[in-house]
Amino acid sequence: QVQLVESGGGVVQPGGSLRLSCAASGFTFSSYGMHWVRQAPGKGLEWVAFIRYDGSNKYYADSVKGRFTISRDNSKNTLYLQMNSLRAEDTAVYYCAKCTVTTGAFDYWGQGTLVTVSS
Amino acid sequence: AIRMTQSPSSLSASTGDRVTITCRASQGISSYLAWYQQKPGKAPKLLIYAASTLQSGVPSRFSGSGSGTDFTLTISCLQSEDFATYYCQQYYSYPLYTFGQGTKLEIK
């Protein structure tokens, strides 16, 4: 069955960096675009970034553009999110999510990893 | 960016009730709309995509309708496990997808 398992969250000071990972299994990872979505405590869902199945194109929300980098290693079935210059407002649970075959909806999500930016 | 506005923001209902949640897009998105259910401490779960297509395994009491800018999610006979927060999402503007602010469905 499809599984997405995030890791790498934690507490980091403002201005610091963190790299999140999302280990995928149960499907052909190299055939699907992948997203990162975040949710601040008590708030709604915010789309963060997308990478095409082959890593050829990457897209970012304006709120993270220039600070975050999405990447993937299809040989390791793993998605990454490198987060630099972190701010308090980046505090959130970060989810990786897989697109369906034929639509842009997200049919599988990881359990999330919490990133806390605080001094 | 396309803005998605849900109403109401919160809703109180009883088991067995029929409830409807509305989602409005700031511009036409055809039928490129999904609905998700999220329970506390859990990841969102896909309920409906393409505005009205039920995801596999989702109970038939959930239904979706609409196209263009106005969409609805209806739960025909609320069960206890349906009390959760619901989000709409547009995937028209590939891949810069946006979510509504959420509708919290609570027990009356």
PDB file of C-alpha atoms in Angstrom, chain A residues 40-115:
ATOM      1  CA  ALA A  40       0.346  26.307  11.000  1.00  0.00           C
ATOM      2  CA  PRO A  41      -0.988  25.460  14.477  1.00  0.00           C
ATOM      3  CA  GLY A  42      -4.769  25.868  14.516  1.00  0.00           C
ATOM      4  CA  LYS A  43      -4.798  27.157  10.932  1.00  0.00           C
ATOM      5  CA  GLY A  44      -5.734  25.901   7.477  1.00  0.00           C
ATOM      6  CA  LEU A  45      -3.768  24.172   4.764  1.00  0.00           C
ATOM      7  CA  GLU A  46      -1.203  26.072   2.679  1.00  0.00           C
ATOM      8  CA  TRP A  47       0.364  24.680  -0.476  1.00  0.00           C
ATOM      9  CA  VAL A  48       4.157  25.146  -0.328  1.00  0.00           C
ATOM     10  CA  ALA A  49       5.929  23.560  -3.293  1.00  0.00           C
ATOM     11  CA  PHE A  50       5.679  21.096  -6.187  1.00  0.00           C
ATOM     12  CA  ILE A  51       8.200  19.083  -8.175  1.00  0.00           C
ATOM     13  CA  ARG A  52       7.519  17.226 -11.395  1.00  0.00           C
ATOM     14  CA  TYR A  53       8.028  13.467 -11.540  1.00  0.00           C
ATOM     15  CA  ASP A  54      11.487  13.832 -13.076  1.00  0.00           C
ATOM     16  CA  GLY A  55      12.574  16.889 -11.108  1.00  0.00           C
ATOM     17  CA  SER A  56      12.649  19.017 -14.241  1.00  0.00           C
ATOM     18  CA  ASN A  57      10.347  21.741 -12.926  1.00  0.00           C
ATOM     19  CA  LYS A  58       9.791  23.145  -9.469  1.00  0.00           C
ATOM     20  CA  TYR A  59       7.231  25.634  -8.222  1.00  0.00           C
ATOM     21  CA  TYR A  60       6.884  27.517  -4.939  1.00  0.00           C
ATOM     22  CA  ALA A  61       4.385  29.568  -3.004  1.00  0.00           C
ATOM     23  CA  ASP A  62       5.344  33.230  -2.845  1.00  0.00           C
ATOM     24  CA  SER A  63       5.704  32.930   0.935  1.00  0.00           C
ATOM     25  CA  VAL A  64       8.677  30.545   0.614  1.00  0.00           C
ATOM     26  CA  LYS A  65      10.159  31.434  -2.776  1.00  0.00           C
ATOM     27  CA  GLY A  66      13.903  32.048  -2.572  1.00  0.00           C
ATOM     28  CA  ARG A  67      14.172  30.391   0.856  1.00  0.00           C
ATOM     29  CA  PHE A  68      12.909  26.836   0.320  1.00  0.00           C
ATOM     30  CA  THR A  69      14.088  24.290  -2.242  1.00  0.00           C
ATOM     31  CA  ILE A  70      12.188  21.164  -3.215  1.00  0.00           C
ATOM     32  CA  SER A  71      14.101  18.228  -4.663  1.00  0.00           C
ATOM     33  CA  ARG A  72      13.830  14.481  -5.105  1.00  0.00           C
ATOM     34  CA  ASP A  73      15.985  11.399  -5.462  1.00  0.00           C
ATOM     35  CA  ASN A  74      14.064   8.866  -7.520  1.00  0.00           C
ATOM     36  CA  SER A  75      16.721   6.214  -6.884  1.00  0.00           C
ATOM     37  CA  LYS A  76      15.928   6.481  -3.162  1.00  0.00           C
ATOM     38  CA  ASN A  77      12.165   7.101  -3.529  1.00  0.00           C
ATOM     39  CA  THR A  78      12.587  10.209  -1.420  1.00  0.00           C
ATOM     40  CA  LEU A  79      11.313  13.773  -1.592  1.00  0.00           C
ATOM     41  CA  TYR A  80      13.076  16.645   0.172  1.00  0.00           C
ATOM     42  CA  LEU A  81      12.391  20.174   1.303  1.00  0.00           C
ATOM     43  CA  GLN A  82      15.417  22.301   2.160  1.00  0.00           C
ATOM     44  CA  MET A  83      14.285  25.234   4.288  1.00  0.00           C
ATOM     45  CA  ASN A  84      16.645  28.172   4.818  1.00  0.00           C
ATOM     46  CA  SER A  85      16.259  31.582   6.463  1.00  0.00           C
ATOM     47  CA  LEU A  86      13.448  30.216   8.586  1.00  0.00           C
ATOM     48  CA  ARG A  87      10.976  32.602  10.194  1.00  0.00           C
ATOM     49  CA  ALA A  88       8.520  32.251  13.041  1.00  0.00           C
ATOM     50  CA  GLU A  89       5.687  32.170  10.502  1.00  0.00           C
ATOM     51  CA  ASP A  90       7.145  28.986   8.978  1.00  0.00           C
ATOM     52  CA  THR A  91       6.167  27.116  12.138  1.00  0.00           C
ATOM     53  CA  ALA A  92       3.809  24.389  10.957  1.00  0.00           C
ATOM     54  CA  VAL A  93       3.223  20.723  10.361  1.00  0.00           C
ATOM     55  CA  TYR A  94       4.665  19.906   6.946  1.00  0.00           C
ATOM     56  CA  TYR A  95       3.018  17.210   4.850  1.00  0.00           C
ATOM     57  CA  CYS A  96       4.218  15.598   1.642  1.00  0.00           C
ATOM     58  CA  ALA A  97       1.442  14.600  -0.737  1.00  0.00           C
ATOM     59  CA  LYS A  98       1.112  12.609  -3.931  1.00  0.00           C
ATOM     60  CA  CYS A  99      -1.067  13.613  -6.896  1.00  0.00           C
ATOM     61  CA  THR A 100      -3.615  11.247  -8.379  1.00  0.00           C
ATOM     62  CA  VAL A 101      -2.874   9.751 -11.780  1.00  0.00           C
ATOM     63  CA  THR A 102      -5.258  11.900 -13.786  1.00  0.00           C
ATOM     64  CA  THR A 103      -6.067  14.938 -11.641  1.00  0.00           C
ATOM     65  CA  GLY A 104      -4.308  17.436  -9.434  1.00  0.00           C
ATOM     66  CA  ALA A 105      -6.001  16.204  -6.289  1.00  0.00           C
ATOM     67  CA  PHE A 106      -3.826  14.738  -3.549  1.00  0.00           C
ATOM     68  CA  ASP A 107      -4.790  11.124  -2.961  1.00  0.00           C
ATOM     69  CA  TYR A 108      -2.136  10.222  -0.400  1.00  0.00           C
ATOM     70  CA  TRP A 109      -0.574  12.265   2.365  1.00  0.00           C
ATOM     71  CA  GLY A 110       2.135  11.594   4.891  1.00  0.00           C
ATOM     72  CA  GLN A 111       1.502  11.881   8.623  1.00  0.00           C
ATOM     73  CA  GLY A 112       3.310  15.211   8.800  1.00  0.00           C
ATOM     74  CA  THR A 113       6.388  16.506  10.607  1.00  0.00           C
ATOM     75  CA  LEU A 114       6.358  19.523  12.914  1.00  0.00           C
ATOM     76  CA  VAL A 115       8.739  22.401  12.351  1.00  0.00           C
TER      77      VAL A 115
END
